[in-house]
XYZ file of C-alpha atoms in Angstrom:
665
model
C 157.658 -125.844 -188.327
C 160.890 -123.997 -189.041
C 161.874 -123.475 -192.634
C 165.264 -122.045 -191.749
C 168.201 -122.320 -189.397
C 169.206 -119.123 -187.667
C 172.785 -118.066 -187.116
C 174.206 -117.818 -184.592
C 160.975 -117.407 -151.467
C 164.408 -115.877 -151.098
C 165.357 -118.540 -148.592
C 164.961 -121.251 -151.187
C 167.198 -119.355 -153.637
C 169.840 -118.790 -150.961
C 169.725 -122.481 -150.080
C 170.157 -123.565 -153.703
C 172.985 -121.087 -154.246
C 174.773 -122.281 -151.127
C 174.414 -125.912 -152.213
C 175.866 -125.177 -155.643
C 178.724 -123.247 -154.118
C 179.618 -126.192 -151.913
C 179.285 -128.667 -154.761
C 181.794 -126.858 -156.929
C 183.947 -125.486 -154.084
C 182.961 -122.000 -155.172
C 182.818 -119.245 -152.611
C 180.220 -116.894 -153.962
C 177.909 -116.536 -150.997
C 177.599 -113.419 -148.839
C 179.843 -110.462 -149.659
C 182.999 -110.340 -147.620
C 184.530 -107.376 -145.879
C 186.185 -104.812 -148.111
C 189.705 -103.567 -147.538
C 191.747 -101.004 -149.431
C 195.470 -101.001 -150.001
C 196.986 -98.083 -151.873
C 200.604 -98.445 -152.932
C 201.390 -94.869 -151.964
C 200.040 -95.440 -148.468
C 196.618 -95.476 -146.890
C 196.670 -91.720 -146.307
C 197.432 -90.946 -149.970
C 194.410 -91.811 -152.132
C 196.341 -91.262 -155.399
C 198.105 -94.638 -155.253
C 197.771 -97.142 -158.104
C 196.467 -100.321 -156.463
C 193.009 -100.949 -155.024
C 192.701 -104.143 -153.011
C 189.346 -105.795 -152.320
C 188.549 -108.874 -150.297
C 186.871 -111.589 -152.373
C 185.876 -115.128 -151.563
C 189.018 -117.222 -151.724
C 191.483 -114.373 -151.239
C 191.980 -110.783 -152.332
C 191.818 -109.034 -155.709
C 194.079 -106.143 -156.623
C 193.217 -103.641 -159.354
C 195.917 -101.439 -160.854
C 194.037 -98.188 -161.461
C 196.660 -97.005 -163.949
C 196.075 -99.909 -166.348
C 193.061 -101.930 -165.124
C 195.300 -104.967 -164.705
C 193.781 -107.309 -162.110
C 195.606 -109.882 -160.044
C 194.594 -112.023 -157.089
C 196.228 -113.478 -153.993
C 194.505 -116.707 -152.993
C 194.196 -117.975 -149.459
C 196.474 -120.895 -150.282
C 199.266 -118.541 -151.300
C 198.934 -118.350 -155.079
C 199.367 -115.186 -157.134
C 197.098 -115.190 -160.185
C 196.716 -112.817 -163.116
C 192.997 -112.277 -163.734
C 193.500 -109.610 -166.405
C 196.427 -107.965 -168.116
C 196.436 -104.221 -168.626
C 193.707 -102.769 -170.800
C 194.360 -102.946 -174.515
C 192.992 -99.400 -174.771
C 194.982 -96.324 -173.775
C 193.142 -95.131 -170.673
C 195.097 -91.978 -169.955
C 196.067 -90.900 -166.464
C 193.606 -92.037 -163.771
C 191.993 -89.542 -161.449
C 192.151 -89.792 -157.662
C 190.767 -92.824 -155.873
C 187.915 -92.187 -153.455
C 186.144 -94.403 -150.974
C 182.457 -94.300 -150.075
C 180.586 -95.372 -147.012
C 178.781 -98.031 -149.051
C 181.921 -100.119 -149.554
C 182.693 -98.815 -153.034
C 185.917 -97.452 -154.466
C 185.802 -94.993 -157.345
C 188.140 -93.374 -159.823
C 187.971 -92.094 -163.375
C 189.853 -91.850 -166.655
C 189.164 -88.242 -167.688
C 190.885 -88.526 -171.066
C 188.729 -91.536 -171.973
C 185.590 -90.154 -170.296
C 185.019 -93.240 -168.136
C 184.140 -93.486 -164.433
C 184.902 -96.738 -162.583
C 183.346 -98.219 -159.454
C 184.927 -101.253 -157.771
C 183.189 -103.270 -155.078
C 182.741 -106.732 -153.658
C 179.541 -108.396 -154.872
C 178.622 -111.622 -153.065
C 182.276 -112.539 -152.873
C 183.129 -111.441 -156.425
C 185.163 -108.496 -157.580
C 182.826 -106.250 -159.554
C 184.073 -103.424 -161.762
C 181.401 -101.174 -163.263
C 182.103 -98.411 -165.747
C 180.068 -95.511 -167.054
C 181.171 -93.541 -170.099
C 180.273 -89.886 -170.636
C 180.862 -90.059 -174.367
C 180.935 -92.722 -177.040
C 184.135 -94.754 -176.826
C 185.489 -98.297 -176.737
C 187.418 -100.357 -174.225
C 189.436 -103.558 -174.766
C 189.300 -105.180 -171.341
C 189.573 -107.535 -169.530
C 192.523 -109.238 -171.206
C 192.323 -112.826 -169.955
C 194.044 -116.174 -170.152
C 197.460 -114.551 -169.776
C 198.408 -116.252 -166.513
C 201.109 -118.843 -167.129
C 199.060 -121.341 -165.098
C 196.063 -121.152 -167.488
C 195.246 -124.631 -168.774
C 191.802 -124.399 -170.366
C 189.138 -121.940 -171.486
C 185.446 -122.414 -170.670
C 183.184 -121.041 -173.397
C 179.350 -121.250 -173.459
C 178.943 -121.992 -177.148
C 175.665 -123.914 -177.074
C 175.766 -126.289 -174.102
C 179.413 -125.502 -173.462
C 183.036 -126.184 -174.303
C 186.194 -126.594 -172.241
C 189.162 -125.973 -174.520
C 192.813 -126.650 -173.570
C 194.698 -123.407 -174.194
C 197.476 -125.200 -176.105
C 195.207 -127.351 -178.279
C 196.316 -126.709 -181.859
C 192.923 -127.750 -183.228
C 191.519 -124.545 -181.712
C 194.552 -122.260 -181.895
C 195.526 -122.873 -185.516
C 193.448 -125.740 -186.877
C 189.870 -126.368 -187.954
C 188.478 -125.307 -184.586
C 189.153 -121.810 -185.847
C 188.948 -119.826 -182.618
C 192.201 -117.871 -182.831
C 191.671 -114.706 -184.838
C 187.892 -114.819 -184.438
C 185.441 -113.061 -182.163
C 181.934 -113.558 -180.836
C 179.186 -111.178 -179.804
C 178.632 -112.057 -176.136
C 174.978 -111.026 -176.267
C 174.222 -113.030 -179.410
C 176.793 -115.751 -180.018
C 177.062 -117.161 -176.491
C 174.199 -118.789 -174.602
C 175.454 -117.395 -171.274
C 177.184 -114.013 -170.768
C 180.397 -115.464 -169.355
C 183.656 -117.240 -169.911
C 186.247 -118.725 -167.572
C 189.678 -120.282 -167.190
C 191.123 -123.133 -165.215
C 194.450 -122.060 -163.714
C 196.384 -125.196 -162.869
C 195.155 -127.518 -160.138
C 192.160 -126.463 -158.043
C 192.193 -122.832 -159.198
C 190.266 -120.873 -161.769
C 188.452 -117.661 -162.540
C 184.942 -116.856 -163.725
C 184.138 -113.747 -165.767
C 180.527 -112.548 -165.940
C 179.406 -109.717 -168.218
C 175.828 -108.800 -167.281
C 176.099 -105.863 -169.711
C 176.399 -108.270 -172.631
C 174.858 -106.025 -175.292
C 177.676 -104.138 -176.944
C 180.313 -106.594 -175.725
C 182.368 -108.903 -177.922
C 184.931 -111.532 -176.977
C 187.975 -111.903 -179.200
C 190.344 -114.881 -179.370
C 194.080 -114.828 -180.023
C 196.826 -117.409 -179.589
C 200.195 -115.699 -179.005
C 202.848 -118.319 -178.382
C 200.274 -121.003 -179.186
C 198.189 -120.271 -176.044
C 194.539 -119.319 -176.332
C 193.755 -115.892 -174.878
C 190.585 -113.829 -174.787
C 189.951 -110.094 -174.756
C 186.579 -108.490 -174.223
C 185.755 -105.288 -176.041
C 182.862 -103.087 -175.051
C 181.418 -100.319 -177.197
C 180.043 -97.431 -175.164
C 177.340 -95.974 -177.407
C 174.684 -93.564 -176.238
C 172.317 -94.364 -179.099
C 172.598 -98.085 -178.375
C 172.163 -97.532 -174.644
C 175.459 -99.274 -173.890
C 177.337 -96.615 -171.941
C 177.410 -98.883 -168.887
C 179.752 -101.867 -168.669
C 180.195 -104.331 -165.802
C 182.521 -107.294 -165.421
C 182.690 -109.502 -162.338
C 185.586 -111.775 -161.389
C 185.205 -114.798 -159.099
C 187.903 -117.147 -157.889
C 186.860 -120.761 -158.445
C 188.218 -124.238 -157.842
C 189.032 -124.619 -161.546
C 186.224 -127.090 -162.291
C 185.214 -126.828 -165.938
C 181.648 -125.789 -165.051
C 182.566 -123.419 -162.217
C 181.871 -120.234 -164.248
C 178.344 -121.463 -164.963
C 177.783 -122.291 -161.282
C 178.953 -118.773 -160.478
C 176.427 -117.374 -162.959
C 173.598 -119.499 -161.561
C 174.378 -118.037 -158.163
C 174.434 -114.545 -159.676
C 170.968 -115.049 -161.174
C 169.560 -116.530 -157.977
C 170.897 -113.651 -155.876
C 168.937 -111.231 -158.058
C 165.720 -113.214 -158.404
C 166.420 -113.888 -162.105
C 166.615 -117.676 -161.951
C 163.471 -119.404 -163.117
C 162.088 -122.609 -161.655
C 160.359 -125.420 -163.531
C 158.698 -126.395 -160.270
C 157.080 -122.964 -160.059
C 156.178 -123.040 -163.748
C 154.506 -126.430 -163.299
C 152.615 -125.165 -160.247
C 151.342 -122.236 -162.321
C 150.553 -124.342 -165.395
C 150.373 -128.113 -164.722
C 150.666 -128.880 -168.456
C 154.318 -127.836 -168.176
C 154.866 -131.010 -166.181
C 154.387 -132.997 -169.401
C 157.868 -131.830 -170.444
C 159.417 -134.020 -167.763
C 160.478 -137.263 -169.409
C 159.480 -136.107 -172.892
C 161.508 -136.292 -176.082
C 160.788 -133.597 -178.675
C 159.792 -134.105 -182.316
C 158.519 -132.072 -185.244
C 155.974 -134.058 -187.235
C 155.264 -134.520 -190.928
C 152.897 -136.543 -193.019
C 151.055 -139.280 -191.137
C 153.139 -138.693 -187.996
C 151.027 -135.611 -187.310
C 147.748 -137.469 -187.466
C 145.779 -139.151 -184.700
C 146.943 -142.496 -186.112
C 150.569 -141.406 -185.901
C 150.105 -140.364 -182.277
C 148.485 -143.698 -181.506
C 151.437 -145.500 -183.111
C 153.849 -143.673 -180.796
C 151.749 -144.547 -177.775
C 151.582 -148.216 -178.765
C 155.392 -148.266 -178.906
C 155.371 -147.361 -175.205
C 156.291 -143.667 -175.508
C 154.562 -142.035 -172.556
C 155.805 -138.443 -172.954
C 156.488 -136.366 -176.098
C 156.491 -132.775 -177.252
C 155.077 -132.780 -180.780
C 155.444 -129.757 -183.038
C 154.143 -128.897 -186.480
C 154.731 -126.115 -188.978
C 152.474 -123.252 -189.945
C 151.782 -124.660 -193.396
C 148.457 -125.638 -194.917
C 148.321 -129.034 -193.181
C 148.808 -128.554 -189.410
C 147.850 -131.074 -186.774
C 144.074 -131.104 -186.677
C 141.810 -131.221 -183.640
C 141.609 -135.010 -183.701
C 145.411 -135.357 -183.687
C 145.806 -132.767 -180.941
C 143.128 -134.465 -178.859
C 144.825 -137.837 -179.305
C 148.186 -136.370 -178.309
C 146.848 -134.738 -175.183
C 145.031 -137.945 -174.247
C 148.351 -139.789 -174.598
C 149.996 -137.363 -172.169
C 151.869 -135.442 -174.855
C 152.318 -131.716 -175.433
C 151.381 -130.329 -178.846
C 152.453 -126.996 -180.265
C 152.791 -125.022 -183.508
C 155.934 -123.381 -184.832
C 155.522 -119.623 -185.233
C 157.664 -116.542 -185.714
C 156.974 -112.871 -185.128
C 160.280 -111.859 -186.709
C 159.652 -111.756 -190.456
C 157.294 -109.827 -192.681
C 156.609 -110.136 -196.413
C 154.056 -108.885 -198.899
C 150.981 -110.949 -197.895
C 150.191 -111.649 -201.563
C 153.659 -113.081 -202.211
C 154.766 -114.449 -198.824
C 156.438 -117.860 -199.007
C 155.515 -118.719 -195.420
C 152.249 -118.188 -193.508
C 154.234 -116.865 -190.533
C 155.493 -113.978 -192.702
C 152.028 -112.857 -193.853
C 150.437 -110.206 -191.625
C 147.199 -108.213 -191.849
C 146.924 -104.701 -193.199
C 150.147 -102.769 -193.580
C 152.197 -104.516 -190.898
C 154.458 -105.127 -193.871
C 156.140 -102.772 -194.658
C 155.161 -100.345 -191.867
C 156.678 -102.477 -189.085
C 160.015 -103.179 -190.811
C 163.141 -102.585 -188.740
C 164.977 -99.681 -190.383
C 168.580 -98.564 -190.290
C 169.783 -94.998 -189.684
C 169.146 -94.133 -193.345
C 165.587 -95.458 -193.164
C 166.281 -98.559 -195.238
C 164.400 -101.734 -194.183
C 166.503 -104.471 -192.625
C 166.268 -107.392 -195.069
C 164.765 -110.499 -193.500
C 166.233 -113.962 -193.169
C 167.423 -115.471 -196.417
C 166.942 -112.171 -198.244
C 163.157 -112.358 -197.916
C 160.981 -109.468 -196.802
C 162.169 -107.651 -193.693
C 162.729 -108.179 -190.013
C 159.787 -106.822 -188.041
C 160.165 -104.403 -185.159
C 159.115 -105.655 -181.741
C 158.582 -102.017 -180.758
C 156.106 -101.502 -183.601
C 154.175 -104.571 -182.461
C 154.216 -103.471 -178.805
C 152.835 -100.059 -179.689
C 150.125 -101.507 -181.918
C 149.126 -104.488 -179.787
C 146.725 -102.737 -177.350
C 144.500 -101.696 -180.284
C 145.136 -104.185 -183.079
C 146.037 -107.422 -181.241
C 148.175 -108.728 -184.103
C 150.173 -111.051 -181.884
C 147.287 -112.180 -179.706
C 145.169 -112.922 -182.772
C 148.023 -114.883 -184.373
C 148.536 -116.958 -181.224
C 144.814 -117.608 -180.912
C 144.464 -118.773 -184.502
C 147.537 -121.013 -184.274
C 146.146 -122.829 -181.235
C 142.497 -123.033 -182.330
C 142.974 -126.788 -182.706
C 143.463 -127.110 -178.949
C 147.271 -127.031 -178.881
C 148.640 -126.534 -175.381
C 152.203 -125.531 -176.299
C 153.853 -122.925 -178.547
C 157.257 -122.604 -180.174
C 158.186 -119.008 -180.976
C 161.224 -118.903 -183.221
C 164.057 -116.395 -182.689
C 162.533 -114.405 -179.819
C 164.797 -115.790 -177.087
C 168.028 -115.692 -179.087
C 170.502 -112.849 -178.963
C 169.500 -111.679 -182.448
C 168.406 -108.179 -181.405
C 167.932 -105.014 -183.457
C 168.439 -101.291 -183.241
C 165.460 -99.738 -185.006
C 165.422 -96.204 -186.420
C 161.927 -96.540 -187.893
C 159.703 -93.508 -187.379
C 157.232 -94.176 -184.589
C 158.958 -97.352 -183.369
C 162.542 -96.488 -182.534
C 164.259 -98.905 -180.163
C 167.632 -100.040 -178.901
C 168.695 -103.662 -178.752
C 167.996 -103.613 -175.007
C 164.506 -102.324 -175.783
C 164.071 -105.113 -178.333
C 165.012 -107.645 -175.664
C 162.502 -106.160 -173.222
C 159.750 -106.276 -175.849
C 160.469 -109.907 -176.674
C 160.383 -110.841 -173.012
C 157.073 -109.045 -172.564
C 155.366 -110.863 -175.437
C 156.807 -114.230 -174.435
C 155.417 -113.733 -170.939
C 152.007 -112.933 -172.387
C 151.974 -116.194 -174.329
C 153.040 -118.172 -171.261
C 150.392 -116.397 -169.187
C 147.739 -117.703 -171.586
C 148.504 -121.187 -170.255
C 150.643 -122.290 -173.202
C 153.866 -124.199 -172.546
C 156.278 -121.873 -174.303
C 159.525 -122.641 -176.077
C 161.892 -120.656 -178.265
C 165.127 -120.949 -180.199
C 168.564 -121.238 -178.550
C 167.348 -119.456 -175.451
C 169.723 -116.911 -173.984
C 169.939 -116.890 -170.207
C 167.916 -113.668 -169.912
C 164.829 -115.555 -171.170
C 165.018 -118.416 -168.662
C 162.112 -117.222 -166.500
C 159.766 -116.725 -169.444
C 160.306 -120.071 -171.169
C 159.581 -123.689 -170.298
C 161.872 -125.159 -172.990
C 164.168 -124.271 -175.855
C 165.471 -125.899 -179.020
C 169.068 -125.121 -179.893
C 170.751 -124.215 -176.618
C 172.196 -127.717 -176.468
C 174.109 -127.415 -179.753
C 177.647 -125.926 -179.834
C 177.133 -124.898 -183.455
C 180.403 -124.072 -185.211
C 180.606 -121.737 -188.221
C 181.158 -124.633 -190.607
C 177.629 -125.861 -189.883
C 175.995 -122.862 -191.585
C 178.209 -123.301 -194.652
C 177.310 -126.982 -194.858
C 173.589 -126.279 -194.557
C 173.720 -123.977 -197.583
C 174.845 -126.927 -199.714
C 171.397 -128.336 -200.481
C 172.828 -131.292 -202.356
C 174.685 -132.480 -199.273
C 172.336 -131.217 -196.573
C 168.973 -131.630 -198.277
C 166.320 -129.200 -199.464
C 162.742 -128.369 -198.542
C 161.184 -131.143 -200.616
C 159.354 -133.451 -200.586
C 156.841 -131.451 -198.585
C 155.904 -134.376 -196.340
C 159.557 -135.202 -195.507
C 161.943 -132.346 -196.426
C 165.519 -133.450 -196.931
C 166.754 -130.508 -194.856
C 165.373 -132.357 -191.835
C 165.303 -136.013 -192.889
C 168.349 -136.578 -195.103
C 171.186 -138.203 -193.080
C 174.456 -136.260 -193.226
C 178.049 -137.140 -192.383
C 179.626 -134.105 -190.764
C 183.166 -133.266 -191.913
C 185.660 -134.540 -189.338
C 186.694 -131.083 -188.156
C 183.117 -129.887 -187.724
C 182.142 -133.063 -185.879
C 185.115 -132.604 -183.555
C 184.285 -128.963 -182.834
C 180.662 -129.745 -182.013
C 180.483 -133.236 -180.552
C 183.885 -134.452 -179.364
C 183.178 -135.322 -175.694
C 186.732 -134.340 -174.737
C 185.704 -130.695 -175.177
C 182.045 -130.834 -174.195
C 180.961 -129.634 -170.723
C 177.481 -128.832 -169.341
C 177.792 -125.083 -168.780
C 174.210 -124.340 -169.835
C 172.786 -127.105 -167.654
C 174.889 -126.031 -164.679
C 173.474 -122.527 -165.006
C 169.876 -123.296 -165.971
C 168.936 -126.961 -165.412
C 165.757 -127.001 -163.363
C 164.718 -123.644 -164.834
C 163.891 -124.772 -168.378
C 164.288 -127.856 -170.574
C 167.067 -127.567 -173.132
C 167.356 -129.537 -176.379
C 169.374 -129.446 -179.593
C 168.506 -127.589 -182.785
C 165.446 -128.818 -184.691
C 167.298 -129.370 -187.969
C 169.802 -131.583 -186.133
C 167.415 -134.378 -185.254
C 168.815 -137.494 -183.639
C 168.718 -139.381 -186.965
C 170.149 -136.496 -189.025
C 173.733 -137.208 -187.920
C 174.147 -141.019 -187.855
C 177.818 -141.025 -186.837
C 177.120 -138.862 -183.786
C 174.149 -140.855 -182.479
C 176.003 -142.744 -179.766
C 177.755 -139.703 -178.323
C 174.626 -137.550 -178.582
C 172.597 -140.146 -176.697
C 175.255 -140.395 -173.986
C 175.445 -136.597 -173.704
C 171.656 -136.350 -173.422
C 171.558 -138.828 -170.561
C 174.617 -137.309 -168.876
C 173.113 -133.810 -169.054
C 169.538 -134.981 -168.350
C 168.264 -133.327 -171.527
C 165.840 -134.714 -174.138
C 166.685 -135.861 -177.637
C 165.092 -134.029 -180.552
C 163.555 -135.797 -183.585
C 161.705 -135.167 -186.810
C 159.107 -137.792 -187.638
C 157.034 -138.860 -190.611
C 155.307 -142.181 -191.259
C 158.342 -144.051 -192.672
C 160.783 -142.742 -190.055
C 158.381 -143.621 -187.269
C 158.155 -147.124 -188.635
C 161.915 -147.421 -189.115
C 163.149 -145.743 -185.918
C 160.135 -145.849 -183.616
C 161.274 -148.823 -181.547
C 164.689 -147.259 -180.947
C 163.092 -143.918 -180.048
C 160.795 -145.692 -177.597
C 163.662 -147.560 -175.923
C 165.667 -144.350 -175.475
C 162.654 -142.427 -174.189
C 161.729 -145.175 -171.749
C 165.248 -145.054 -170.316
C 165.267 -141.250 -170.151
C 161.768 -140.684 -168.768
C 162.215 -141.786 -165.122
C 165.543 -139.961 -164.905
C 164.132 -136.695 -166.187
C 160.902 -136.975 -164.224
C 162.997 -137.256 -161.063
C 165.738 -134.723 -161.839
C 164.403 -132.384 -164.547
C 163.409 -129.833 -161.914
C 166.684 -130.155 -159.974
C 169.952 -128.236 -160.430
C 173.052 -129.901 -161.814
C 175.193 -129.872 -158.686
C 178.348 -131.755 -159.683
C 180.325 -132.432 -162.831
C 183.514 -134.509 -162.906
C 185.757 -136.116 -165.503
C 186.948 -139.440 -164.175
C 189.738 -140.231 -166.645
C 192.707 -138.245 -167.920
C 191.416 -138.372 -171.506
C 187.975 -137.048 -170.436
C 186.285 -140.130 -171.895
C 184.425 -140.962 -168.680
C 182.292 -138.224 -167.140
C 179.871 -137.987 -164.236
C 177.069 -135.631 -163.264
C 174.949 -135.327 -160.136
C 171.572 -133.573 -159.951
C 170.045 -132.194 -156.791
C 171.131 -133.591 -153.463
C 172.005 -136.949 -155.007
C 168.624 -137.295 -156.726
C 170.323 -138.623 -159.850
C 173.911 -139.664 -160.609
C 174.892 -140.395 -164.216
C 178.194 -141.828 -165.477
C 178.885 -141.913 -169.228
C 181.746 -143.750 -170.904
C 182.463 -142.186 -174.297
C 185.532 -144.349 -174.818
C 185.987 -147.887 -176.095
C 187.513 -149.525 -172.992
C 185.542 -150.390 -169.883
C 185.984 -148.188 -166.827
C 185.124 -149.412 -163.352
C 182.769 -151.986 -164.832
C 181.068 -149.569 -167.245
C 181.593 -150.680 -170.881
C 182.683 -148.176 -173.502
C 179.783 -146.499 -175.287
C 177.418 -146.997 -172.325
C 175.891 -144.935 -169.543
C 174.881 -145.852 -165.990
C 172.253 -143.827 -164.147
C 171.342 -144.253 -160.517
C 168.337 -142.623 -158.905
C 168.400 -142.095 -155.175
C 167.173 -145.332 -153.646
C 168.203 -147.538 -156.571
C 170.000 -150.733 -155.587
C 171.659 -151.026 -158.985
C 172.398 -148.517 -161.743
C 170.249 -148.431 -164.870
C 172.414 -149.097 -167.922
C 171.988 -147.966 -171.511
C 174.259 -148.826 -174.462
C 172.758 -146.772 -177.334
C 174.677 -148.481 -180.147
C 172.923 -151.756 -179.335
C 169.508 -150.217 -180.026
C 170.036 -149.174 -183.655
């Protein structure tokens, strides 16, 4: 159980991609023909503009400045990027290749550029010959820009003139985010007036940051990439796609991008490989304490009518025993321990069993900086451990395999591996285990795959998109955690501490979020399902473990509506008293959710709409009409749906299934 909260067939794939493209009016299917228009004339390849056909129109790149504009088929002129914020120097000549690529360079900056059409997108790839930086693209500058799509947690859609975000407590303007660590998907997007928008994908997310400014009170974004040989980041690619302006269009574009490259996982395939994964469908998730992790606690849940659960427990001295695990599996539940391979401490002084390793893993495996100093671990304890050191040692010493085996000796059929799937990656200078952040990512993927291949239903923390094929579920990707959350959690008096041991306040103590923090994280006016649009049907996504459903009483209604709207499970922490107090409500919510998720949990989210001007009524569709969900976050009824309620209709239903969460408490 976590004792911390981290910071922040090809035919089938083509069919799914095509369906998504139609659903969101995106044109990101087969690559279109490429044309070239040079301002100095077609016979003079030293002209400034390169024009490429893209789905929905044409894109024009100014080779002198890297400004990008587009002409849409319906006659609009859009600015996709202003000129680079970095002095590029004079561009070299433009050349064309027989493979449909256009190339030029910036000799003074040491950067080569290749432009091409990629499945209907404009793709610009850069390679640097020396260490340098580039501020580009510069986005949100078109006068028609109305809102910014940002994959913080599940996702946000932020009006560019909203003062809460430009100068208020939302705190975006003047800040920046590491794309490879702070965003759950390597993308952002803008809506540009009615029925127009643009999606930006950055597959080279390591080494890329996204900065926010608000000149004239309008939210703009600028990406900055650091080309660093030692970090392995001398390549940088950005793709641009014209969209219909739907708030989830950038995520649909990214789902298509993953599918085109065989990088989109499938829960259906994961279930076929390991049938136990199917127990995730319809399940809520809960970490257990005290009597809730006993066979009697499991039986109490089952008697309440809960037919699916994922039950987790910590690595402390009192895990779920064989009897409890057996009872859970008999009830149709998944059971798994919390573990972490990220931290190492002196085994004789370690304050957590997950930080105690055999032999000299600590300190030999510590991540080290360029001066050889160990990278201090979370909370100032021990050190972060190098995935490269583990990978090199594993064939002989089996540290990770032995740990996994011992943690599941009670018969557990699931596993939660903290941190591994987040963007928290390390450059390691340690002798004998040097690695780049990209190498760290590869190592983490390799060891996650090994765990999954053992037949364990694997989950991790706030899973980045690159881990979607390795994992069956994640905890944290559903939470748009704002910076104020980490500050609040450090206040143990308000948030709660790690005692009593059988019900730590950090998990069980109810908290009222400050108004600004609550607005930034849970206001449905800003919330959009970017993560689900990209990855629903690949893995099951839930909120952070320390933000259980009962932890934030004032957000319960909206969180329940969001869970049903997004077809994602609620997350709980349970002990004996909480199970007695909240068990009936949990059971009612799970019984409503279960048939919806069993039917649609393996399907893509194919449509997202906001039905009212104030965004209070929202609708999602999964699959080819498999499930349609309408949530009313407001107080007034809309089209017969009362405020604070949700209607869900499965294909074949005569009437919608209604849930009003506030009536259950």
